[in-house]
């Protein structure tokens, strides 16, 4: 699933966001389908559910997790925890092909211990946020997109202008170094842009070192 010859350096997003790394089309159709099958298998153990914000508003995205720790949100706040909030069961393991992808792309000395699974359907979106619930905020976050193309919005941590980048099925991106705390979100999906998910929609996987 990992191409033999990785690009020497990923495409650095043009204009002013050092540390935001993008590998367009890194996963070919076969690799996307194989990964999606493993995700579906994990979701049999850890079903998607709809979290609520600390303010009590339901997310438009449904979520689950793989790994020792999973990111959750509820009335008590945002945190990582070892069990599924609905079933109480431990999260399933992170698929090996994702661990290998992490090693190949990030070179980070520790493996990820959390993989957040986001499912977008219909009008689902995600507001601008920073990923800052992890213990070590210098470890990268690696993101894999499957299914319909998303309009991803990103800007520097400190505020100011944002810009959009389209994330298509098989694209991989990372927030590293100076972009680790970039503000980012998903404006919307381009529905019908991929046939990977038979009923449409998008799965996003984010690998993190959380604990
Ligand atoms: C998404 N992604 O693509 C949402 N976070 O659906 C994220 O929130 C994200 O793409 C950290 C690093 C990369 C990401
Ligand atoms: Fe994020």
Coordinates of N, CA and C and ligand atoms in Angstrom, one line a residue:
X1 N 0.8 -1.2 0.0 CA 0.0 0.0 0.0 C 0.9 1.2 0.0
X2 N 2.1 1.1 0.5 CA 2.9 2.3 0.5 C 3.8 2.2 -0.8
X3 N 3.7 3.2 -1.6 CA 4.5 3.2 -2.9 C 6.0 2.9 -2.5
X4 N 6.7 2.2 -3.4 CA 8.1 1.9 -3.2 C 8.9 3.1 -3.1
X5 N 8.7 4.0 -4.0 CA 9.5 5.2 -4.0 C 8.7 6.4 -3.5
X6 N 8.8 6.7 -2.2 CA 8.1 7.9 -1.7 C 8.7 9.1 -2.3
X7 N 7.8 10.1 -2.6 CA 8.4 11.4 -3.0 C 9.4 11.9 -2.0
X8 N 10.5 12.4 -2.5 CA 11.5 12.9 -1.7 C 11.0 13.8 -0.6
X9 N 10.2 14.8 -1.1 CA 9.5 15.6 -0.1 C 8.1 15.8 -0.6
X10 N 7.1 15.8 0.3 CA 5.8 16.0 -0.1 C 5.6 17.4 -0.7
X11 N 4.5 17.6 -1.3 CA 4.2 18.9 -1.8 C 4.0 19.8 -0.6
X12 N 4.8 20.8 -0.4 CA 4.6 21.7 0.7 C 3.5 22.7 0.1
X13 N 2.4 22.9 0.9 CA 1.4 23.7 0.5 C 1.9 25.1 0.1
X14 N 1.6 25.6 -1.0 CA 2.1 26.9 -1.4 C 1.7 28.0 -0.4
X15 N 2.4 29.0 -0.3 CA 2.1 30.2 0.5 C 2.0 29.8 2.0
X16 N 3.1 30.1 2.7 CA 3.0 30.5 4.1 C 2.5 29.5 5.1
X17 N 2.5 28.2 4.8 CA 2.2 27.3 5.9 C 3.2 26.2 6.0
X18 N 4.4 26.6 6.4 CA 5.5 25.6 6.6 C 5.0 24.5 7.6
X19 N 5.3 23.3 7.3 CA 4.9 22.2 8.2 C 3.6 21.5 7.8
X20 N 2.8 22.1 6.9 CA 1.6 21.4 6.4 C 2.1 20.7 5.2
X21 N 2.0 19.4 5.3 CA 2.6 18.5 4.2 C 1.4 17.8 3.5
X22 N 1.5 17.7 2.2 CA 0.4 17.1 1.5 C 0.9 16.1 0.4
X23 N 0.4 14.9 0.5 CA 0.8 13.9 -0.5 C -0.4 13.5 -1.3
X24 N -0.7 14.3 -2.4 CA -1.9 14.0 -3.2 C -1.9 12.6 -3.8
X25 N -3.0 11.9 -3.8 CA -3.1 10.6 -4.5 C -2.1 9.6 -4.0
X26 N -1.6 9.7 -2.8 CA -0.6 8.7 -2.3 C -1.1 7.3 -2.3
X27 N -2.4 7.1 -2.0 CA -3.0 5.7 -2.0 C -3.7 5.5 -3.3
X28 N -3.4 4.4 -4.0 CA -4.1 4.1 -5.2 C -5.4 3.5 -4.9
X29 N -6.2 3.2 -5.9 CA -7.6 2.7 -5.7 C -7.6 1.4 -4.9
X30 N -6.6 0.5 -5.2 CA -6.6 -0.8 -4.5 C -6.2 -0.6 -3.0
X31 N -5.3 0.3 -2.7 CA -4.9 0.6 -1.3 C -6.1 1.3 -0.6
X32 N -6.8 2.1 -1.3 CA -7.9 2.8 -0.6 C -9.0 1.7 -0.3
X33 N -9.3 0.8 -1.2 CA -10.3 -0.2 -0.9 C -9.9 -1.1 0.2
X34 N -8.6 -1.5 0.2 CA -8.1 -2.4 1.3 C -8.2 -1.7 2.6
X35 N -7.8 -0.5 2.7 CA -7.9 0.3 3.9 C -9.3 0.4 4.4
X36 N -10.2 0.8 3.5 CA -11.6 1.0 3.8 C -12.2 -0.3 4.4
X37 N -11.8 -1.5 3.8 CA -12.3 -2.8 4.3 C -11.8 -3.0 5.8
X38 N -10.6 -2.6 6.1 CA -10.1 -2.7 7.4 C -10.8 -1.8 8.4
X39 N -11.1 -0.6 7.9 CA -11.8 0.4 8.7 C -13.2 -0.2 9.0
X40 N -13.9 -0.7 8.0 CA -15.2 -1.2 8.3 C -15.2 -2.4 9.3
X41 N -14.1 -3.2 9.2 CA -14.0 -4.3 10.1 C -13.9 -3.8 11.5
X42 N -13.0 -2.8 11.7 CA -12.9 -2.2 13.0 C -14.2 -1.6 13.6
X43 N -14.9 -1.0 12.7 CA -16.2 -0.4 13.1 C -17.2 -1.4 13.5
X44 N -17.0 -2.7 13.2 CA -18.0 -3.7 13.7 C -17.8 -3.8 15.2
X45 N -16.6 -3.7 15.7 CA -16.3 -3.7 17.1 C -16.5 -2.4 17.8
X46 N -16.2 -1.3 17.1 CA -16.3 0.0 17.7 C -17.2 0.9 16.8
X47 N -18.5 0.7 16.9 CA -19.4 1.4 16.0 C -19.3 2.9 16.0
X48 N -19.6 3.5 14.8 CA -19.7 5.0 14.8 C -20.8 5.4 15.7
X49 N -20.5 6.6 16.3 CA -21.6 7.2 17.1 C -21.4 8.7 16.9
X50 N -22.4 9.4 17.4 CA -22.4 10.9 17.2 C -22.1 11.6 18.5
X51 N -20.9 12.1 18.7 CA -20.6 12.8 19.9 C -21.3 14.1 20.0
X52 N -21.3 14.7 21.2 CA -21.8 16.1 21.4 C -20.6 16.9 21.9
X53 N -20.7 18.2 21.6 CA -19.7 19.2 22.1 C -19.9 19.4 23.6
X54 N -18.9 19.9 24.2 CA -19.1 20.2 25.6 C -20.3 21.1 25.9
X55 N -20.7 21.9 24.9 CA -21.9 22.7 25.0 C -23.2 21.9 24.8
X56 N -23.0 20.7 24.4 CA -24.2 19.8 24.2 C -24.8 19.8 22.8
X57 N -24.0 20.3 21.8 CA -24.5 20.3 20.4 C -23.9 19.0 19.7
X58 N -24.8 18.3 19.1 CA -24.3 17.1 18.4 C -23.4 17.5 17.2
X59 N -22.3 16.7 17.0 CA -21.5 16.9 15.8 C -22.3 16.4 14.6
X60 N -22.0 17.0 13.5 CA -22.6 16.5 12.2 C -21.8 15.3 11.7
X61 N -20.6 15.1 12.2 CA -19.8 14.0 11.8 C -20.0 12.9 12.8
X62 N -20.0 11.6 12.3 CA -20.0 10.5 13.3 C -18.5 10.0 13.5
X63 N -18.3 9.5 14.6 CA -16.9 9.1 15.0 C -16.7 7.8 15.6
X64 N -15.5 7.2 15.5 CA -15.1 6.1 16.3 C -13.6 6.2 16.4
X65 N -12.9 5.3 17.0 CA -11.5 5.3 17.1 C -10.9 3.9 17.1
X66 N -9.6 3.9 16.7 CA -8.8 2.7 16.8 C -7.6 3.0 17.7
X67 N -7.0 2.0 18.4 CA -5.8 2.3 19.1 C -6.0 2.2 20.6
X68 N -4.9 2.4 21.4 CA -5.0 2.3 22.8 C -5.9 3.4 23.4
X69 N -5.9 4.6 22.7 CA -6.6 5.7 23.1 C -7.5 6.3 22.0
X70 N -8.7 6.7 22.4 CA -9.6 7.3 21.4 C -10.0 8.7 21.9
X71 N -10.2 9.6 20.9 CA -10.6 11.0 21.2 C -12.1 11.0 21.3
X72 N -12.6 11.6 22.4 CA -14.0 11.7 22.6 C -14.4 13.1 23.0
X73 N -15.6 13.5 22.8 CA -16.1 14.7 23.3 C -17.5 14.5 23.9
X74 N -17.8 15.1 25.0 CA -19.1 15.1 25.6 C -19.2 16.3 26.5
X75 N -20.3 16.3 27.3 CA -20.5 17.4 28.2 C -19.4 17.7 29.1
X76 N -18.6 16.6 29.4 CA -17.4 16.8 30.3 C -16.2 17.4 29.6
X77 N -16.2 17.5 28.3 CA -15.1 18.1 27.6 C -14.5 17.2 26.5
X78 N -13.4 17.5 26.0 CA -12.6 16.8 25.0 C -11.5 16.0 25.8
X79 N -11.3 14.8 25.4 CA -10.2 14.0 26.0 C -10.0 12.7 25.2
X80 N -8.9 12.0 25.6 CA -8.6 10.7 25.1 C -9.0 9.7 26.2
X81 N -9.6 8.6 25.8 CA -9.9 7.5 26.7 C -9.7 6.2 26.1
X82 N -9.5 5.1 26.9 CA -9.2 3.8 26.3 C -10.4 3.0 25.9
X83 N -11.6 3.5 26.2 CA -12.8 2.7 25.8 C -13.8 3.5 25.0
X84 N -14.7 2.8 24.3 CA -15.7 3.4 23.5 C -16.8 3.9 24.5
X85 N -17.2 5.2 24.3 CA -18.2 5.8 25.2 C -19.6 5.1 25.2
X86 N -19.9 4.4 24.2 CA -21.3 3.8 24.1 C -21.2 2.3 24.5
X87 N -20.2 1.6 24.0 CA -20.2 0.2 24.3 C -19.3 -0.1 25.5
X88 N -18.5 0.8 25.9 CA -17.6 0.5 27.1 C -16.4 -0.4 26.7
X89 N -16.3 -0.9 25.5 CA -15.2 -1.8 25.1 C -14.0 -1.0 24.7
X90 N -12.8 -1.7 24.9 CA -11.6 -1.1 24.3 C -11.7 -0.9 22.8
X91 N -11.0 0.1 22.3 CA -11.0 0.4 20.9 C -10.2 -0.7 20.2
X92 N -10.6 -1.1 19.0 CA -9.8 -2.1 18.2 C -8.4 -1.5 17.9
X93 N -7.5 -2.4 17.5 CA -6.1 -2.0 17.1 C -6.1 -1.1 15.9
X94 N -5.1 -0.3 15.8 CA -4.8 0.5 14.6 C -4.3 -0.5 13.5
X95 N -5.0 -0.5 12.3 CA -4.5 -1.5 11.3 C -3.0 -1.3 11.0
X96 N -2.4 -2.4 10.8 CA -0.9 -2.4 10.6 C -0.5 -1.5 9.4
X97 N -1.3 -1.5 8.3 CA -0.9 -0.7 7.2 C -0.9 0.8 7.5
X98 N -1.7 1.2 8.5 CA -1.6 2.6 8.9 C -0.3 2.9 9.8
X99 N 0.0 1.9 10.6 CA 1.3 2.1 11.4 C 2.5 2.2 10.4
X100 N 2.4 1.4 9.4 CA 3.6 1.4 8.4 C 3.6 2.8 7.6
X101 N 2.4 3.2 7.3 CA 2.3 4.5 6.6 C 2.9 5.6 7.5
X102 N 2.5 5.6 8.8 CA 3.0 6.6 9.8 C 4.5 6.6 9.8
X103 N 5.1 5.4 9.9 CA 6.6 5.2 9.9 C 7.2 5.8 8.6
X104 N 6.6 5.4 7.5 CA 7.2 5.8 6.2 C 7.1 7.3 6.0
X105 N 6.1 8.0 6.5 CA 5.8 9.4 6.1 C 6.3 10.3 7.2
X106 N 6.2 9.9 8.5 CA 6.6 10.9 9.5 C 8.0 10.7 10.1
X107 N 8.4 9.4 10.1 CA 9.7 9.2 10.7 C 9.7 9.4 12.2
X108 N 8.6 9.7 12.8 CA 8.5 10.0 14.2 C 9.0 8.7 15.0
X109 N 9.7 8.9 16.1 CA 10.3 7.7 16.7 C 9.3 6.9 17.5
X110 N 8.1 7.4 17.8 CA 7.1 6.6 18.5 C 5.9 6.3 17.5
X111 N 5.3 5.2 17.7 CA 4.1 4.9 16.9 C 2.9 5.7 17.4
X112 N 1.9 5.9 16.5 CA 0.7 6.5 17.0 C 0.0 5.6 17.9
X113 N -0.7 6.1 18.9 CA -1.5 5.3 19.8 C -3.0 5.7 19.7
X114 N -3.3 6.5 18.8 CA -4.7 6.9 18.6 C -5.0 7.1 17.1
X115 N -6.1 6.6 16.6 CA -6.6 6.9 15.3 C -8.0 7.2 15.3
X116 N -8.3 8.5 15.1 CA -9.7 9.0 15.1 C -10.3 8.7 13.7
X117 N -11.5 8.1 13.7 CA -12.2 7.8 12.5 C -13.4 8.8 12.4
X118 N -13.4 9.6 11.4 CA -14.6 10.6 11.2 C -15.3 10.1 9.9
X119 N -16.6 10.0 10.0 CA -17.5 9.8 8.8 C -18.3 11.0 8.5
X120 N -18.2 11.5 7.3 CA -19.0 12.7 6.9 C -20.0 12.1 5.9
X121 N -21.2 12.5 6.1 CA -22.3 12.2 5.0 C -23.1 13.4 4.9
X122 N -23.6 13.6 3.7 CA -24.6 14.7 3.4 C -23.9 16.1 3.7
X123 N -24.5 16.8 4.6 CA -24.0 18.2 4.9 C -23.0 18.3 6.0
X124 N -22.5 17.1 6.4 CA -21.6 17.1 7.6 C -20.3 18.0 7.3
X125 N -19.9 18.6 8.3 CA -18.7 19.5 8.2 C -18.0 19.5 9.6
X126 N -16.9 20.2 9.7 CA -16.2 20.3 11.0 C -15.6 21.7 11.1
X127 N -16.0 22.4 12.2 CA -15.6 23.8 12.4 C -14.1 23.9 12.6
X128 N -13.6 25.1 12.4 CA -12.2 25.4 12.6 C -11.8 25.0 14.0
X129 N -10.7 24.3 14.1 CA -10.2 23.9 15.4 C -8.7 23.7 15.4
X130 N -8.1 23.5 16.6 CA -6.7 23.1 16.7 C -6.7 21.7 17.4
X131 N -5.8 20.8 17.0 CA -5.7 19.6 17.7 C -4.7 19.8 18.8
X132 N -5.2 19.9 20.0 CA -4.3 20.2 21.1 C -4.6 19.4 22.4
X133 N -5.3 18.2 22.2 CA -5.6 17.4 23.4 C -4.5 16.3 23.6
X134 N -3.5 16.3 22.7 CA -2.5 15.3 22.8 C -1.4 15.7 23.9
X135 N -0.8 14.8 24.5 CA 0.2 15.1 25.5 C 1.4 15.8 24.9
X136 N 1.9 15.3 23.8 CA 3.1 15.9 23.2 C 2.7 16.6 21.9
X137 N 2.6 17.9 22.0 CA 2.1 18.7 20.8 C 3.2 18.9 19.8
X138 N 4.4 18.3 19.9 CA 5.3 18.3 18.9 C 5.2 17.1 17.9
X139 N 4.6 16.1 18.3 CA 4.4 14.9 17.5 C 3.4 15.2 16.3
X140 N 3.7 14.8 15.1 CA 2.8 15.1 14.0 C 1.4 14.5 14.1
X141 N 0.5 15.0 13.3 CA -0.8 14.4 13.1 C -0.9 14.0 11.6
X142 N -1.2 12.8 11.3 CA -1.2 12.3 9.9 C -2.7 12.0 9.6
X143 N -3.1 12.5 8.5 CA -4.5 12.4 8.1 C -4.6 11.7 6.7
X144 N -5.6 10.8 6.6 CA -5.8 10.0 5.4 C -7.3 10.2 5.0
X145 N -7.5 10.5 3.8 CA -8.9 10.8 3.3 C -9.3 9.7 2.3
X146 N -10.6 9.2 2.5 CA -11.2 8.2 1.7 C -12.6 8.6 1.3
X147 N -12.9 8.5 0.0 CA -14.3 8.8 -0.4 C -14.4 10.2 -1.0
X148 N -15.5 10.8 -0.8 CA -15.7 12.1 -1.5 C -14.7 13.2 -1.1
X149 N -14.3 14.0 -2.0 CA -13.4 15.1 -1.8 C -14.0 16.1 -0.8
X150 N -13.1 16.5 0.1 CA -13.5 17.5 1.1 C -12.8 18.9 0.8
X151 N -13.5 19.9 1.2 CA -12.9 21.2 1.2 C -12.3 21.5 2.6
X152 N -11.0 21.4 2.7 CA -10.3 21.5 4.0 C -9.8 22.9 4.1
X153 N -10.0 23.6 5.2 CA -9.6 25.0 5.4 C -8.5 25.0 6.5
X154 N -7.5 25.8 6.2 CA -6.3 25.8 7.1 C -5.7 27.2 7.2
X155 N -5.3 27.5 8.4 CA -4.6 28.8 8.6 C -3.6 28.7 9.8
X156 N -2.8 29.6 9.9 CA -1.8 29.5 11.0 C -2.4 29.5 12.4
X157 N -1.6 29.0 13.4 CA -2.1 28.9 14.7 C -2.6 30.2 15.3
X158 N -1.8 31.2 15.0 CA -2.1 32.5 15.7 C -3.3 33.3 15.2
X159 N -3.9 32.8 14.1 CA -5.0 33.6 13.5 C -4.7 34.2 12.2
X160 N -5.6 35.0 11.6 CA -5.3 35.6 10.3 C -6.0 34.7 9.2
X161 N -5.4 34.9 8.0 CA -6.1 34.4 6.8 C -6.1 32.8 6.9
X162 N -7.1 32.3 6.3 CA -7.1 30.8 6.0 C -7.2 30.6 4.5
X163 N -6.9 29.4 4.1 CA -7.1 29.1 2.7 C -7.7 27.7 2.6
X164 N -8.1 27.3 1.5 CA -8.7 25.9 1.4 C -7.8 25.1 0.5
X165 N -7.9 23.8 0.8 CA -7.2 22.8 0.0 C -8.2 21.6 -0.2
X166 N -8.3 21.1 -1.4 CA -9.2 19.9 -1.6 C -8.5 18.7 -1.2
X167 N -9.1 17.9 -0.4 CA -8.6 16.6 0.0 C -9.4 15.5 -0.6
X168 N -8.8 14.8 -1.6 CA -9.5 13.8 -2.3 C -9.2 12.4 -1.8
X169 N -9.9 11.4 -2.3 CA -9.7 10.0 -1.8 C -8.3 9.6 -2.1
X170 N -7.6 9.1 -1.1 CA -6.2 8.6 -1.3 C -5.2 9.7 -0.9
X171 N -5.7 10.9 -0.7 CA -4.7 12.0 -0.3 C -4.3 11.8 1.2
X172 N -3.1 12.1 1.5 CA -2.6 12.0 2.9 C -2.0 13.4 3.2
X173 N -2.3 13.9 4.3 CA -1.6 15.2 4.7 C -1.2 15.1 6.2
X174 N -0.3 16.0 6.6 CA 0.2 16.0 7.9 C 0.3 17.4 8.4
X175 N 0.1 17.6 9.7 CA 0.4 18.8 10.4 C 1.6 18.5 11.3
X176 N 2.7 19.2 10.9 CA 4.0 18.9 11.6 C 4.6 20.2 11.9
X177 N 5.6 20.1 12.9 CA 6.4 21.3 13.2 C 5.6 22.6 13.4
X178 N 5.9 23.6 12.6 CA 5.3 24.9 12.9 C 3.8 24.9 12.5
X179 N 3.3 23.9 11.8 CA 1.9 23.8 11.5 C 1.1 22.9 12.4
X180 N 1.8 22.3 13.4 CA 1.2 21.3 14.2 C -0.1 21.9 14.9
X181 N -0.1 23.2 15.2 CA -1.2 23.8 15.9 C -2.0 24.7 15.0
X182 N -1.9 24.4 13.7 CA -2.6 25.2 12.7 C -4.1 25.0 13.0
X183 N -4.9 26.1 12.7 CA -6.3 26.0 12.7 C -6.8 25.4 11.4
X184 N -7.8 24.4 11.6 CA -8.2 23.7 10.3 C -9.6 23.2 10.6
X185 N -10.3 22.9 9.5 CA -11.6 22.3 9.6 C -12.1 21.9 8.2
X186 N -13.3 21.3 8.1 CA -13.8 20.9 6.8 C -15.1 21.7 6.5
X187 N -15.0 22.5 5.4 CA -16.1 23.3 5.1 C -17.3 22.5 4.6
X188 N -17.0 21.6 3.7 CA -18.1 20.8 3.1 C -17.4 19.7 2.2
X189 N -18.3 18.7 1.8 CA -17.9 17.7 0.9 C -18.3 18.1 -0.5
X190 N -17.6 17.5 -1.5 CA -18.1 17.6 -2.9 C -18.8 16.3 -3.2
X191 N -20.1 16.3 -3.0 CA -20.8 15.0 -3.0 C -20.8 14.5 -4.4
X192 N -20.6 13.2 -4.5 CA -20.6 12.5 -5.8 C -19.2 12.5 -6.4
X193 N -18.2 13.0 -5.7 CA -16.8 13.1 -6.3 C -16.1 11.7 -6.3
X194 N -16.5 10.8 -5.5 CA -15.8 9.5 -5.4 C -16.9 8.4 -5.3
X195 N -16.5 7.2 -5.8 CA -17.4 6.1 -5.7 C -16.9 5.1 -4.7
X196 N -15.9 5.4 -3.9 CA -15.3 4.5 -3.0 C -16.4 4.0 -2.0
X197 N -17.1 4.9 -1.4 CA -18.2 4.6 -0.5 C -19.5 4.5 -1.3
X198 N -20.1 3.3 -1.3 CA -21.2 3.1 -2.2 C -22.4 4.1 -2.0
X199 N -22.6 4.5 -0.7 CA -23.7 5.5 -0.5 C -23.1 6.9 -0.4
X200 N -21.9 7.1 -0.8 CA -21.3 8.4 -0.8 C -20.8 8.8 0.6
X201 N -20.1 9.9 0.7 CA -19.6 10.3 2.0 C -18.1 10.2 2.0
X202 N -17.5 10.5 3.1 CA -16.1 10.6 3.3 C -15.7 10.0 4.7
X203 N -14.6 9.2 4.7 CA -14.0 8.8 5.9 C -12.7 9.5 6.0
X204 N -12.4 10.1 7.2 CA -11.1 10.6 7.4 C -10.5 9.9 8.6
X205 N -9.2 9.6 8.5 CA -8.5 8.9 9.6 C -7.4 9.8 10.1
X206 N -7.3 10.1 11.3 CA -6.2 10.9 11.8 C -5.4 10.1 12.9
X207 N -4.1 10.0 12.6 CA -3.2 9.2 13.5 C -2.5 10.2 14.4
X208 N -2.4 9.9 15.7 CA -1.8 10.8 16.6 C -1.0 10.0 17.7
X209 N -0.1 10.7 18.2 CA 0.5 10.2 19.5 C -0.2 11.0 20.6
X210 N -1.1 10.3 21.3 CA -2.0 11.0 22.2 C -1.5 11.0 23.6
X211 N -1.0 9.8 24.0 CA -0.7 9.6 25.5 C 0.7 9.8 25.8
Ligands
LIG1 C1 -10.9 15.9 8.3 N1 -9.2 16.6 9.8 O1 -10.0 15.9 7.4 C2 -10.5 16.6 9.6 N2 -6.6 17.2 12.2 O2 -12.0 15.4 8.3 C3 -8.6 17.1 10.9 O3 -9.2 17.6 11.8 C4 -7.1 17.0 11.0 O4 -6.8 16.6 8.7 C5 -5.3 17.2 12.3 C6 -4.4 17.0 11.3 C7 -4.9 16.8 10.1 C8 -6.3 16.8 9.9
LIG2 FE1 -8.1 18.2 13.5

